[in-house]
mmCIF file of C-alpha atoms in Angstrom:
data_model
loop_
_atom_site.group_PDB
_atom_site.id
_atom_site.type_symbol
_atom_site.label_atom_id
_atom_site.label_comp_id
_atom_site.label_asym_id
_atom_site.label_seq_id
_atom_site.Cartn_x
_atom_site.Cartn_y
_atom_site.Cartn_z
ATOM 1 C CA MET A 1 3.541 73.335 216.582
ATOM 2 C CA ASN A 2 0.270 74.757 217.894
ATOM 3 C CA LYS A 3 -1.759 77.559 216.373
ATOM 4 C CA ASN A 4 0.174 80.151 218.374
ATOM 5 C CA GLY A 5 3.396 79.204 216.596
ATOM 6 C CA ILE A 6 4.912 77.557 219.686
ATOM 7 C CA LEU A 7 7.570 75.006 218.757
ATOM 8 C CA ALA A 8 8.521 74.118 222.332
ATOM 9 C CA SER A 9 7.397 75.303 225.749
ATOM 10 C CA GLU A 10 8.362 75.050 229.428
ATOM 11 C CA SER A 11 6.531 76.391 232.465
ATOM 12 C CA PHE A 12 6.763 76.425 236.253
ATOM 13 C CA SER A 13 4.890 78.068 239.117
ATOM 14 C CA ARG A 14 5.639 79.626 242.487
ATOM 15 C CA GLY A 15 2.511 80.306 244.458
ATOM 16 C CA ARG A 16 0.391 82.738 242.472
ATOM 17 C CA ARG A 17 3.134 83.386 239.955
ATOM 18 C CA HIS A 18 3.401 81.305 236.806
ATOM 19 C CA TYR A 19 6.294 81.458 234.323
ATOM 20 C CA PHE A 20 6.287 80.375 230.686
ATOM 21 C CA LEU A 21 9.244 79.998 228.338
ATOM 22 C CA ASP A 22 8.150 79.515 224.722
ATOM 23 C CA PHE A 23 10.277 78.893 221.643
ATOM 24 C CA LYS A 24 8.177 80.236 218.784
ATOM 25 C CA LEU A 25 8.054 80.665 215.043
ATOM 26 C CA ALA A 26 7.450 84.192 213.742
ATOM 27 C CA GLY A 27 5.492 85.095 210.644
ATOM 28 C CA ASN A 28 8.699 85.564 208.640
ATOM 29 C CA ASN A 29 9.803 82.010 209.578
ATOM 30 C CA SER A 30 12.463 83.256 212.003
ATOM 31 C CA ASN A 31 12.551 82.001 215.599
ATOM 32 C CA TYR A 32 12.214 83.884 218.834
ATOM 33 C CA VAL A 33 11.948 83.169 222.556
ATOM 34 C CA GLN A 34 9.156 84.629 224.647
ATOM 35 C CA PHE A 35 9.352 84.869 228.436
ATOM 36 C CA THR A 36 5.990 85.372 230.176
ATOM 37 C CA ARG A 37 5.144 85.888 233.826
ATOM 38 C CA SER A 38 1.529 85.541 234.876
ATOM 39 C CA GLU A 39 0.466 86.551 238.400
ATOM 40 C CA GLN A 40 -2.931 86.052 239.985
ATOM 41 C CA GLN A 41 -4.426 89.218 241.411
ATOM 42 C CA GLY A 42 -6.562 89.614 244.552
ATOM 43 C CA ASN A 43 -9.771 89.665 242.519
ATOM 44 C CA GLY A 44 -8.930 86.352 240.846
ATOM 45 C CA SER A 45 -7.804 87.859 237.523
ATOM 46 C CA TYR A 46 -4.304 87.439 236.072
ATOM 47 C CA LYS A 47 -1.804 90.065 235.062
ATOM 48 C CA ARG A 48 0.783 89.119 232.470
ATOM 49 C CA TRP A 49 4.227 90.505 231.592
ATOM 50 C CA SER A 50 6.181 89.319 228.558
ATOM 51 C CA PHE A 51 9.382 90.089 226.724
ATOM 52 C CA VAL A 52 10.779 88.654 223.545
ATOM 53 C CA ILE A 53 14.291 87.761 222.328
ATOM 54 C CA PHE A 54 14.565 87.507 218.576
ATOM 55 C CA GLU A 55 16.787 85.030 216.724
ATOM 56 C CA ASN A 56 19.438 87.602 215.804
ATOM 57 C CA GLN A 57 19.784 88.433 219.521
ATOM 58 C CA PHE A 58 20.274 84.860 220.789
ATOM 59 C CA GLU A 59 24.091 85.006 220.764
ATOM 60 C CA ASP A 60 24.236 88.330 222.621
ATOM 61 C CA PHE A 61 21.699 87.155 225.181
ATOM 62 C CA ILE A 62 23.548 83.924 225.900
ATOM 63 C CA SER A 63 26.828 85.813 226.143
ATOM 64 C CA ALA A 64 25.257 88.256 228.580
ATOM 65 C CA PHE A 65 23.997 85.405 230.760
ATOM 66 C CA ALA A 66 27.455 83.771 230.739
ATOM 67 C CA SER A 67 29.053 87.057 231.804
ATOM 68 C CA LEU A 68 26.429 87.543 234.498
ATOM 69 C CA PHE A 69 27.070 84.100 235.985
ATOM 70 C CA ARG A 70 30.808 84.739 235.921
ATOM 71 C CA SER A 71 30.209 88.003 237.744
ATOM 72 C CA ALA A 72 28.074 86.187 240.314
ATOM 73 C CA ALA A 73 31.045 83.918 241.063
ATOM 74 C CA TYR A 74 32.925 87.006 242.257
ATOM 75 C CA GLN A 75 30.373 87.931 244.926
ATOM 76 C CA GLY A 76 33.004 87.656 247.641
ATOM 77 C CA LYS A 77 34.877 90.569 246.060
ATOM 78 C CA GLY A 78 31.891 92.862 246.326
ATOM 79 C CA PHE A 79 30.086 94.371 243.361
ATOM 80 C CA VAL A 80 31.918 93.709 240.102
ATOM 81 C CA THR A 81 30.635 94.807 236.711
ATOM 82 C CA VAL A 82 30.992 92.682 233.591
ATOM 83 C CA LYS A 83 33.205 95.389 232.073
ATOM 84 C CA GLN A 84 35.534 95.276 235.088
ATOM 85 C CA LEU A 85 35.803 91.503 234.798
ATOM 86 C CA HIS A 86 36.648 91.782 231.112
ATOM 87 C CA GLU A 87 39.383 94.321 231.816
ATOM 88 C CA GLU A 88 40.754 92.128 234.602
ATOM 89 C CA PHE A 89 41.018 89.054 232.382
ATOM 90 C CA LYS A 90 42.384 91.156 229.558
ATOM 91 C CA GLY A 91 45.024 92.625 231.839
ATOM 92 C CA GLU A 92 46.112 89.183 233.047
ATOM 93 C CA GLY A 93 46.187 87.427 229.726
ATOM 94 C CA CYS A 94 47.102 90.039 227.147
ATOM 95 C CA ILE A 95 50.607 90.442 225.729
ATOM 96 C CA LYS A 96 50.061 94.207 225.769
ATOM 97 C CA ALA A 97 49.998 93.992 229.552
ATOM 98 C CA MET A 98 53.591 92.694 229.526
ATOM 99 C CA PRO A 99 56.612 95.023 229.816
ATOM 100 C CA PRO A 100 57.547 96.257 226.307
ATOM 101 C CA GLU A 101 60.953 94.565 226.389
ATOM 102 C CA LEU A 102 59.295 91.169 226.946
ATOM 103 C CA ARG A 103 56.744 91.395 224.153
ATOM 104 C CA PRO A 104 57.730 89.119 221.235
ATOM 105 C CA ARG A 105 57.519 91.705 218.435
ATOM 106 C CA GLU A 106 59.355 94.382 220.394
ATOM 107 C CA LYS A 107 61.993 91.887 221.492
ATOM 108 C CA MET A 108 62.658 90.829 217.900
ATOM 109 C CA ALA A 109 62.954 94.454 216.805
ATOM 110 C CA THR A 110 65.484 95.308 219.508
ATOM 111 C CA SER A 111 67.393 92.041 219.996
ATOM 112 C CA GLY A 112 67.016 90.239 216.667
ATOM 113 C CA ARG A 113 65.401 86.945 215.761
ATOM 114 C CA SER A 114 68.286 84.796 216.998
ATOM 115 C CA GLU A 115 67.531 85.885 220.573
ATOM 116 C CA MET A 116 63.908 84.761 220.392
ATOM 117 C CA GLU A 117 62.638 81.721 222.291
ATOM 118 C CA ASN A 118 60.715 79.075 220.328
ATOM 119 C CA SER A 119 57.561 79.954 222.239
ATOM 120 C CA GLU A 120 57.958 83.640 221.337
ATOM 121 C CA LEU A 121 58.343 82.883 217.630
ATOM 122 C CA LEU A 122 55.356 80.557 217.733
ATOM 123 C CA ALA A 123 53.320 83.227 219.555
ATOM 124 C CA MET A 124 54.030 85.659 216.711
ATOM 125 C CA LEU A 125 52.631 83.114 214.256
ATOM 126 C CA ILE A 126 49.547 82.539 216.408
ATOM 127 C CA GLY A 127 48.984 86.286 216.584
ATOM 128 C CA SER A 128 46.421 86.531 219.369
ATOM 129 C CA GLY A 129 45.263 84.614 222.391
ATOM 130 C CA SER A 130 42.022 84.812 224.335
ATOM 131 C CA PRO A 131 40.763 86.980 227.219
ATOM 132 C CA ASN A 132 42.052 84.327 229.632
ATOM 133 C CA GLU A 133 45.337 83.455 227.929
ATOM 134 C CA SER A 134 47.925 85.345 225.914
ATOM 135 C CA ALA A 135 49.297 84.088 222.606
ATOM 136 C CA LEU A 136 52.601 83.470 224.410
ATOM 137 C CA LYS A 137 51.000 81.238 227.029
ATOM 138 C CA LEU A 138 49.104 79.399 224.302
ATOM 139 C CA ALA A 139 52.346 78.889 222.378
ATOM 140 C CA GLU A 140 54.050 77.510 225.491
ATOM 141 C CA ARG A 141 51.150 75.102 226.033
ATOM 142 C CA ILE A 142 51.340 73.863 222.444
ATOM 143 C CA LEU A 143 55.106 73.328 222.658
ATOM 144 C CA ASN A 144 54.649 71.419 225.905
ATOM 145 C CA GLY A 145 52.066 69.281 224.146
ATOM 146 C CA ALA A 146 54.652 68.587 221.452
ATOM 147 C CA GLY A 147 57.163 67.510 224.074
ATOM 148 C CA GLY A 148 59.121 70.720 223.582
ATOM 149 C CA SER A 149 60.181 69.467 220.155
ATOM 150 C CA LEU A 150 59.901 71.602 217.030
ATOM 151 C CA LYS A 151 60.191 68.400 215.006
ATOM 152 C CA ASN A 152 57.069 67.028 216.665
ATOM 153 C CA LEU A 153 55.321 70.350 216.129
ATOM 154 C CA SER A 154 56.242 70.364 212.437
ATOM 155 C CA VAL A 155 54.370 67.108 211.746
ATOM 156 C CA MET A 156 51.188 68.031 213.614
ATOM 157 C CA SER A 157 48.010 68.209 211.549
ATOM 158 C CA VAL A 158 45.400 70.959 211.633
ATOM 159 C CA ALA A 159 43.104 68.655 213.600
ATOM 160 C CA GLU A 160 45.806 68.025 216.211
ATOM 161 C CA LEU A 161 46.570 71.734 216.588
ATOM 162 C CA CYS A 162 42.890 72.569 216.861
ATOM 163 C CA GLN A 163 42.661 70.291 219.887
ATOM 164 C CA PHE A 164 44.462 72.994 221.867
ATOM 165 C CA LYS A 165 41.898 75.396 223.284
ATOM 166 C CA GLY A 166 42.269 78.754 221.573
ATOM 167 C CA MET A 167 43.526 77.293 218.279
ATOM 168 C CA GLY A 168 41.151 77.412 215.326
ATOM 169 C CA ILE A 169 41.639 76.455 211.690
ATOM 170 C CA ALA A 170 43.082 79.862 210.745
ATOM 171 C CA LYS A 171 45.770 79.913 213.468
ATOM 172 C CA SER A 172 46.581 76.230 212.995
ATOM 173 C CA SER A 173 46.959 76.671 209.234
ATOM 174 C CA THR A 174 49.354 79.602 209.758
ATOM 175 C CA VAL A 175 51.552 77.509 212.054
ATOM 176 C CA MET A 176 51.473 74.579 209.621
ATOM 177 C CA ALA A 177 52.443 76.835 206.704
ATOM 178 C CA ALA A 178 55.463 78.153 208.631
ATOM 179 C CA MET A 179 56.516 74.625 209.606
ATOM 180 C CA GLU A 180 56.230 73.459 205.986
ATOM 181 C CA LEU A 181 58.384 76.345 204.746
ATOM 182 C CA ALA A 182 61.011 75.442 207.356
ATOM 183 C CA LEU A 183 60.960 71.795 206.239
ATOM 184 C CA ARG A 184 61.321 72.752 202.584
ATOM 185 C CA LEU A 185 64.176 75.105 203.395
ATOM 186 C CA SER A 186 66.066 72.427 205.296
ATOM 187 C CA ALA A 187 65.593 69.961 202.419
ATOM 188 C CA ALA A 188 66.601 72.412 199.668
ATOM 189 C CA THR A 189 69.893 71.759 197.852
ATOM 190 C CA PRO A 190 72.276 74.720 198.079
ATOM 191 C CA VAL A 191 72.901 76.400 194.706
ATOM 192 C CA ARG A 192 76.563 76.288 193.716
ATOM 193 C CA TYR A 193 77.810 79.077 191.494
ATOM 194 C CA LYS A 194 80.745 78.642 189.101
ATOM 195 C CA THR A 195 83.404 81.298 189.377
ATOM 196 C CA VAL A 196 84.232 82.962 186.032
ATOM 197 C CA TYR A 197 87.441 84.936 185.559
ATOM 198 C CA LEU A 198 88.063 87.574 182.908
ATOM 199 C CA TYR A 199 91.585 87.880 181.472
ATOM 200 C CA LYS A 200 93.246 89.475 178.483
ATOM 201 C CA LYS A 201 95.303 87.293 176.132
ATOM 202 C CA PRO A 202 98.617 88.635 174.881
ATOM 203 C CA GLY A 203 98.378 90.223 171.424
ATOM 204 C CA ARG A 204 94.662 90.929 171.661
ATOM 205 C CA PRO A 205 93.503 94.509 171.057
ATOM 206 C CA SER A 206 92.562 96.500 174.117
ATOM 207 C CA GLY A 207 88.974 95.864 175.209
ATOM 208 C CA PHE A 208 88.904 92.156 174.134
ATOM 209 C CA PHE A 209 88.679 89.576 176.927
ATOM 210 C CA ASP A 210 88.248 85.796 177.049
ATOM 211 C CA LEU A 211 86.160 83.920 179.596
ATOM 212 C CA GLY A 212 87.977 81.208 181.426
ATOM 213 C CA ASN A 213 87.926 79.129 184.558
#
């Protein structure tokens, strides 16, 4: 690190314009990125422009760049804003965009759980998908990965479930918990209740009863 607090630096030039990208250490020990453009003037002097991105803004800045590049890929469609792209992906991949009668929760409420497909039940456990994929599509992909077998799904580990894009530890743990409850239910021994009859013996006063089988 030099005396200016620069931890790393890159630069390039185009004619009279020079660009510098510096990763720096601030006085409070936080990091920031400084972009600088330096341009030579007609009299030989240089004019400089700079802007800074602080550490707590890194994630937003990177996300903005990713959205911008995605928007650039749609140049053939004319001008498209990042917000329009988000709404488009959301409309394609969101369960809310489906007809009400096809949404898993609404279908269960109107038709009952016995009418639900395995993928629909699994989607309800997963809860939410991503901007590019609904929870239902994710559930179908996971079931396909399990060979369409609930038995195979029931023995998957968190690590195996997390290998499916869109599945994190929280969603995977929820699915595993449901599978474990199903396994315990299937292995439980049914409780048998003994039938007890009440009868009145001859000669006993009214109100007295014996318990018998």
